[in-house]
C-alpha cells in the first residue's frame, strides 16, 4: 500500500467539478484507491466515487490522505496528489 497527503488548494474545495475530475482520475487505475479527510474524523472512502468524495466535505485548506493498493499504486497516489496540489487546473 502506498499513501500520500495533499492540501486542497482549490478555493471552492472538492466541490462537484473537482470531485468528478478526482474520481475520474482515480477510476483509471486498477488499484483500490481511497481518500480520507485528515482534518475530521471521517473514514477513508473510495476515491473512484464522486458521491463518496463529496461526503468528505473537503474545503480549501483541508488536508487529505490518498492511499492505493494494487497495480500501479505509486503512480495512482502521485497522480492524485499532483491533481489536488495543482488546484484541479484552476477550476
GROMACS .gro file of N, CA and C in nm:
model
  273
    1UNK      N    1   0.084  -0.118   0.000
    1UNK     CA    2   0.000   0.000   0.000
    1UNK      C    3   0.089   0.124   0.000
    2UNK      N    4   0.049   0.222  -0.079
    2UNK     CA    5   0.118   0.349  -0.089
    2UNK      C    6   0.024   0.459  -0.044
    3UNK      N    7   0.074   0.555   0.033
    3UNK     CA    8  -0.009   0.667   0.075
    3UNK      C    9   0.064   0.799   0.050
    4UNK      N   10  -0.015   0.902   0.039
    4UNK     CA   11   0.038   1.037   0.022
    4UNK      C   12  -0.062   1.136   0.079
    5UNK      N   13  -0.016   1.255   0.109
    5UNK     CA   14  -0.106   1.358   0.161
    5UNK      C   15  -0.099   1.482   0.071
    6UNK      N   16  -0.206   1.558   0.077
    6UNK     CA   17  -0.212   1.682   0.000
    6UNK      C   18  -0.306   1.778   0.071
    7UNK      N   19  -0.285   1.906   0.047
    7UNK     CA   20  -0.373   2.010   0.098
    7UNK      C   21  -0.459   2.058  -0.019
    8UNK      N   22  -0.590   2.062   0.001
    8UNK     CA   23  -0.681   2.110  -0.103
    8UNK      C   24  -0.660   2.261  -0.116
    9UNK      N   25  -0.614   2.306  -0.235
    9UNK     CA   26  -0.589   2.449  -0.254
    9UNK      C   27  -0.695   2.515  -0.342
   10UNK      N   28  -0.779   2.436  -0.405
   10UNK     CA   29  -0.885   2.490  -0.488
   10UNK      C   30  -0.975   2.576  -0.398
   11UNK      N   31  -0.999   2.703  -0.431
   11UNK     CA   32  -1.077   2.792  -0.344
   11UNK      C   33  -1.214   2.736  -0.303
   12UNK      N   34  -1.277   2.660  -0.390
   12UNK     CA   35  -1.408   2.603  -0.359
   12UNK      C   36  -1.398   2.463  -0.298
   13UNK      N   37  -1.277   2.415  -0.279
   13UNK     CA   38  -1.258   2.281  -0.221
   13UNK      C   39  -1.292   2.172  -0.321
   14UNK      N   40  -1.322   2.054  -0.268
   14UNK     CA   41  -1.358   1.941  -0.353
   14UNK      C   42  -1.508   1.942  -0.378
   15UNK      N   43  -1.557   2.045  -0.447
   15UNK     CA   44  -1.698   2.051  -0.482
   15UNK      C   45  -1.721   1.964  -0.606
   16UNK      N   46  -1.836   1.976  -0.668
   16UNK     CA   47  -1.877   1.882  -0.773
   16UNK      C   48  -1.776   1.864  -0.887
   17UNK      N   49  -1.732   1.972  -0.951
   17UNK     CA   50  -1.643   1.956  -1.066
   17UNK      C   51  -1.508   1.896  -1.028
   18UNK      N   52  -1.439   1.951  -0.926
   18UNK     CA   53  -1.311   1.888  -0.888
   18UNK      C   54  -1.329   1.745  -0.838
   19UNK      N   55  -1.437   1.718  -0.767
   19UNK     CA   56  -1.461   1.581  -0.718
   19UNK      C   57  -1.481   1.486  -0.835
   20UNK      N   58  -1.549   1.532  -0.939
   20UNK     CA   59  -1.570   1.449  -1.058
   20UNK      C   60  -1.437   1.425  -1.129
   21UNK      N   61  -1.354   1.528  -1.139
   21UNK     CA   62  -1.222   1.514  -1.201
   21UNK      C   63  -1.136   1.417  -1.120
   22UNK      N   64  -1.139   1.430  -0.988
   22UNK     CA   65  -1.063   1.345  -0.898
   22UNK      C   66  -1.107   1.199  -0.912
   23UNK      N   67  -1.239   1.175  -0.908
   23UNK     CA   68  -1.292   1.039  -0.917
   23UNK      C   69  -1.261   0.977  -1.053
   24UNK      N   70  -1.271   1.056  -1.159
   24UNK     CA   71  -1.239   1.004  -1.293
   24UNK      C   72  -1.092   0.966  -1.304
   25UNK      N   73  -1.006   1.047  -1.247
   25UNK     CA   74  -0.862   1.016  -1.249
   25UNK      C   75  -0.833   0.889  -1.169
   26UNK      N   76  -0.898   0.875  -1.053
   26UNK     CA   77  -0.878   0.756  -0.970
   26UNK      C   78  -0.929   0.630  -1.040
   27UNK      N   79  -1.039   0.644  -1.114
   27UNK     CA   80  -1.100   0.529  -1.181
   27UNK      C   81  -1.013   0.471  -1.292
   28UNK      N   82  -0.914   0.547  -1.338
   28UNK     CA   83  -0.825   0.499  -1.444
   28UNK      C   84  -0.728   0.392  -1.394
   29UNK      N   85  -0.717   0.378  -1.262
   29UNK     CA   86  -0.622   0.283  -1.205
   29UNK      C   87  -0.693   0.156  -1.158
   30UNK      N   88  -0.627   0.041  -1.179
   30UNK     CA   89  -0.682  -0.086  -1.133
   30UNK      C   90  -0.674  -0.101  -0.982
   31UNK      N   91  -0.582  -0.029  -0.920
   31UNK     CA   92  -0.562  -0.038  -0.775
   31UNK      C   93  -0.687   0.010  -0.701
   32UNK      N   94  -0.703  -0.038  -0.579
   32UNK     CA   95  -0.805   0.016  -0.490
   32UNK      C   96  -0.752   0.149  -0.439
   33UNK      N   97  -0.827   0.255  -0.462
   33UNK     CA   98  -0.782   0.389  -0.425
   33UNK      C   99  -0.882   0.450  -0.327
   34UNK      N  100  -0.830   0.499  -0.215
   34UNK     CA  101  -0.915   0.560  -0.113
   34UNK      C  102  -0.863   0.698  -0.078
   35UNK      N  103  -0.954   0.780  -0.025
   35UNK     CA  104  -0.918   0.915   0.016
   35UNK      C  105  -0.985   0.942   0.151
   36UNK      N  106  -0.914   1.017   0.235
   36UNK     CA  107  -0.963   1.043   0.371
   36UNK      C  108  -0.937   1.189   0.405
   37UNK      N  109  -1.034   1.252   0.471
   37UNK     CA  110  -1.019   1.388   0.523
   37UNK      C  111  -0.945   1.376   0.656
   38UNK      N  112  -0.823   1.425   0.662
   38UNK     CA  113  -0.743   1.413   0.785
   38UNK      C  114  -0.780   1.520   0.889
   39UNK      N  115  -0.859   1.619   0.848
   39UNK     CA  116  -0.899   1.725   0.940
   39UNK      C  117  -1.030   1.693   1.012
   40UNK      N  118  -1.088   1.577   0.983
   40UNK     CA  119  -1.212   1.536   1.050
   40UNK      C  120  -1.197   1.390   1.091
   41UNK      N  121  -1.298   1.340   1.154
   41UNK     CA  122  -1.294   1.200   1.199
   41UNK      C  123  -1.357   1.106   1.096
   42UNK      N  124  -1.366   1.151   0.971
   42UNK     CA  125  -1.427   1.068   0.868
   42UNK      C  126  -1.339   0.948   0.834
   43UNK      N  127  -1.402   0.847   0.780
   43UNK     CA  128  -1.331   0.727   0.737
   43UNK      C  129  -1.287   0.743   0.592
   44UNK      N  130  -1.191   0.663   0.550
   44UNK     CA  131  -1.147   0.663   0.411
   44UNK      C  132  -1.261   0.613   0.323
   45UNK      N  133  -1.276   0.676   0.207
   45UNK     CA  134  -1.382   0.638   0.113
   45UNK      C  135  -1.320   0.609  -0.023
   46UNK      N  136  -1.396   0.544  -0.108
   46UNK     CA  137  -1.349   0.515  -0.243
   46UNK      C  138  -1.326   0.644  -0.319
   47UNK      N  139  -1.205   0.661  -0.370
   47UNK     CA  140  -1.172   0.780  -0.449
   47UNK      C  141  -1.232   0.772  -0.589
   48UNK      N  142  -1.285   0.656  -0.624
   48UNK     CA  143  -1.342   0.637  -0.758
   48UNK      C  144  -1.489   0.675  -0.763
   49UNK      N  145  -1.547   0.714  -0.650
   49UNK     CA  146  -1.688   0.750  -0.642
   49UNK      C  147  -1.703   0.899  -0.614
   50UNK      N  148  -1.761   0.973  -0.708
   50UNK     CA  149  -1.781   1.116  -0.688
   50UNK      C  150  -1.866   1.142  -0.564
   51UNK      N  151  -1.967   1.060  -0.543
   51UNK     CA  152  -2.055   1.079  -0.427
   51UNK      C  153  -1.977   1.062  -0.298
   52UNK      N  154  -1.893   0.960  -0.290
   52UNK     CA  155  -1.812   0.936  -0.171
   52UNK      C  156  -1.712   1.049  -0.149
   53UNK      N  157  -1.650   1.096  -0.256
   53UNK     CA  158  -1.554   1.206  -0.244
   53UNK      C  159  -1.624   1.331  -0.191
   54UNK      N  160  -1.745   1.358  -0.238
   54UNK     CA  161  -1.819   1.474  -0.191
   54UNK      C  162  -1.854   1.465  -0.042
   55UNK      N  163  -1.871   1.343   0.009
   55UNK     CA  164  -1.906   1.328   0.151
   55UNK      C  165  -1.792   1.367   0.244
   56UNK      N  166  -1.672   1.384   0.190
   56UNK     CA  167  -1.559   1.423   0.274
   56UNK      C  168  -1.567   1.567   0.321
   57UNK      N  169  -1.648   1.648   0.253
   57UNK     CA  170  -1.660   1.791   0.285
   57UNK      C  171  -1.521   1.856   0.296
   58UNK      N  172  -1.441   1.834   0.195
   58UNK     CA  173  -1.303   1.884   0.194
   58UNK      C  174  -1.299   2.022   0.130
   59UNK      N  175  -1.300   2.123   0.212
   59UNK     CA  176  -1.292   2.260   0.164
   59UNK      C  177  -1.148   2.302   0.143
   60UNK      N  178  -1.131   2.425   0.099
   60UNK     CA  179  -0.997   2.479   0.078
   60UNK      C  180  -0.919   2.475   0.209
   61UNK      N  181  -0.798   2.424   0.204
   61UNK     CA  182  -0.713   2.413   0.322
   61UNK      C  183  -0.722   2.280   0.393
   62UNK      N  184  -0.813   2.194   0.350
   62UNK     CA  185  -0.829   2.062   0.412
   62UNK      C  186  -0.712   1.971   0.373
   63UNK      N  187  -0.658   1.900   0.471
   63UNK     CA  188  -0.552   1.802   0.445
   63UNK      C  189  -0.618   1.667   0.421
   64UNK      N  190  -0.584   1.604   0.308
   64UNK     CA  191  -0.640   1.473   0.277
   64UNK      C  192  -0.527   1.371   0.260
   65UNK      N  193  -0.564   1.246   0.282
   65UNK     CA  194  -0.471   1.135   0.261
   65UNK      C  195  -0.526   1.049   0.148
   66UNK      N  196  -0.441   1.018   0.054
   66UNK     CA  197  -0.477   0.933  -0.059
   66UNK      C  198  -0.397   0.805  -0.046
   67UNK      N  199  -0.465   0.692  -0.055
   67UNK     CA  200  -0.395   0.564  -0.046
   67UNK      C  201  -0.437   0.475  -0.163
   68UNK      N  202  -0.345   0.391  -0.205
   68UNK     CA  203  -0.373   0.298  -0.314
   68UNK      C  204  -0.307   0.165  -0.283
   69UNK      N  205  -0.375   0.059  -0.324
   69UNK     CA  206  -0.324  -0.075  -0.301
   69UNK      C  207  -0.350  -0.157  -0.427
   70UNK      N  208  -0.245  -0.206  -0.490
   70UNK     CA  209  -0.261  -0.288  -0.610
   70UNK      C  210  -0.174  -0.237  -0.724
   71UNK      N  211  -0.215  -0.271  -0.845
   71UNK     CA  212  -0.140  -0.235  -0.965
   71UNK      C  213  -0.119  -0.084  -0.975
   72UNK      N  214   0.003  -0.042  -0.998
   72UNK     CA  215   0.040   0.098  -1.020
   72UNK      C  216  -0.001   0.189  -0.903
   73UNK      N  217   0.006   0.136  -0.781
   73UNK     CA  218  -0.037   0.215  -0.665
   73UNK      C  219   0.045   0.341  -0.647
   74UNK      N  220   0.175   0.333  -0.669
   74UNK     CA  221   0.261   0.451  -0.654
   74UNK      C  222   0.221   0.560  -0.754
   75UNK      N  223   0.199   0.521  -0.877
   75UNK     CA  224   0.159   0.615  -0.981
   75UNK      C  225   0.023   0.675  -0.950
   76UNK      N  226  -0.069   0.593  -0.900
   76UNK     CA  227  -0.203   0.642  -0.866
   76UNK      C  228  -0.195   0.751  -0.760
   77UNK      N  229  -0.120   0.726  -0.654
   77UNK     CA  230  -0.107   0.823  -0.546
   77UNK      C  231  -0.039   0.950  -0.596
   78UNK      N  232   0.070   0.935  -0.669
   78UNK     CA  233   0.141   1.053  -0.721
   78UNK      C  234   0.053   1.135  -0.814
   79UNK      N  235  -0.024   1.070  -0.898
   79UNK     CA  236  -0.112   1.139  -0.992
   79UNK      C  237  -0.220   1.218  -0.917
   80UNK      N  238  -0.283   1.154  -0.819
   80UNK     CA  239  -0.392   1.220  -0.747
   80UNK      C  240  -0.343   1.330  -0.654
   81UNK      N  241  -0.230   1.309  -0.590
   81UNK     CA  242  -0.171   1.416  -0.508
   81UNK      C  243  -0.138   1.535  -0.597
   82UNK      N  244  -0.080   1.510  -0.713
   82UNK     CA  245  -0.048   1.616  -0.807
   82UNK      C  246  -0.171   1.691  -0.854
   83UNK      N  247  -0.278   1.619  -0.879
   83UNK     CA  248  -0.403   1.681  -0.921
   83UNK      C  249  -0.456   1.776  -0.814
   84UNK      N  250  -0.457   1.730  -0.689
   84UNK     CA  251  -0.504   1.814  -0.578
   84UNK      C  252  -0.414   1.934  -0.561
   85UNK      N  253  -0.284   1.913  -0.565
   85UNK     CA  254  -0.189   2.022  -0.544
   85UNK      C  255  -0.189   2.123  -0.658
   86UNK      N  256  -0.239   2.083  -0.775
   86UNK     CA  257  -0.247   2.175  -0.890
   86UNK      C  258  -0.372   2.262  -0.882
   87UNK      N  259  -0.460   2.233  -0.785
   87UNK     CA  260  -0.585   2.307  -0.776
   87UNK      C  261  -0.684   2.265  -0.882
   88UNK      N  262  -0.667   2.147  -0.939
   88UNK     CA  263  -0.754   2.093  -1.042
   88UNK      C  264  -0.757   2.182  -1.165
   89UNK      N  265  -0.643   2.241  -1.196
   89UNK     CA  266  -0.633   2.324  -1.314
   89UNK      C  267  -0.704   2.459  -1.300
   90UNK      N  268  -0.723   2.504  -1.177
   90UNK     CA  269  -0.785   2.633  -1.154
   90UNK      C  270  -0.936   2.636  -1.169
   91UNK      N  271  -0.998   2.519  -1.154
   91UNK     CA  272  -1.145   2.512  -1.165
   91UNK      C  273  -1.210   2.596  -1.056
   0.00000   0.00000   0.00000
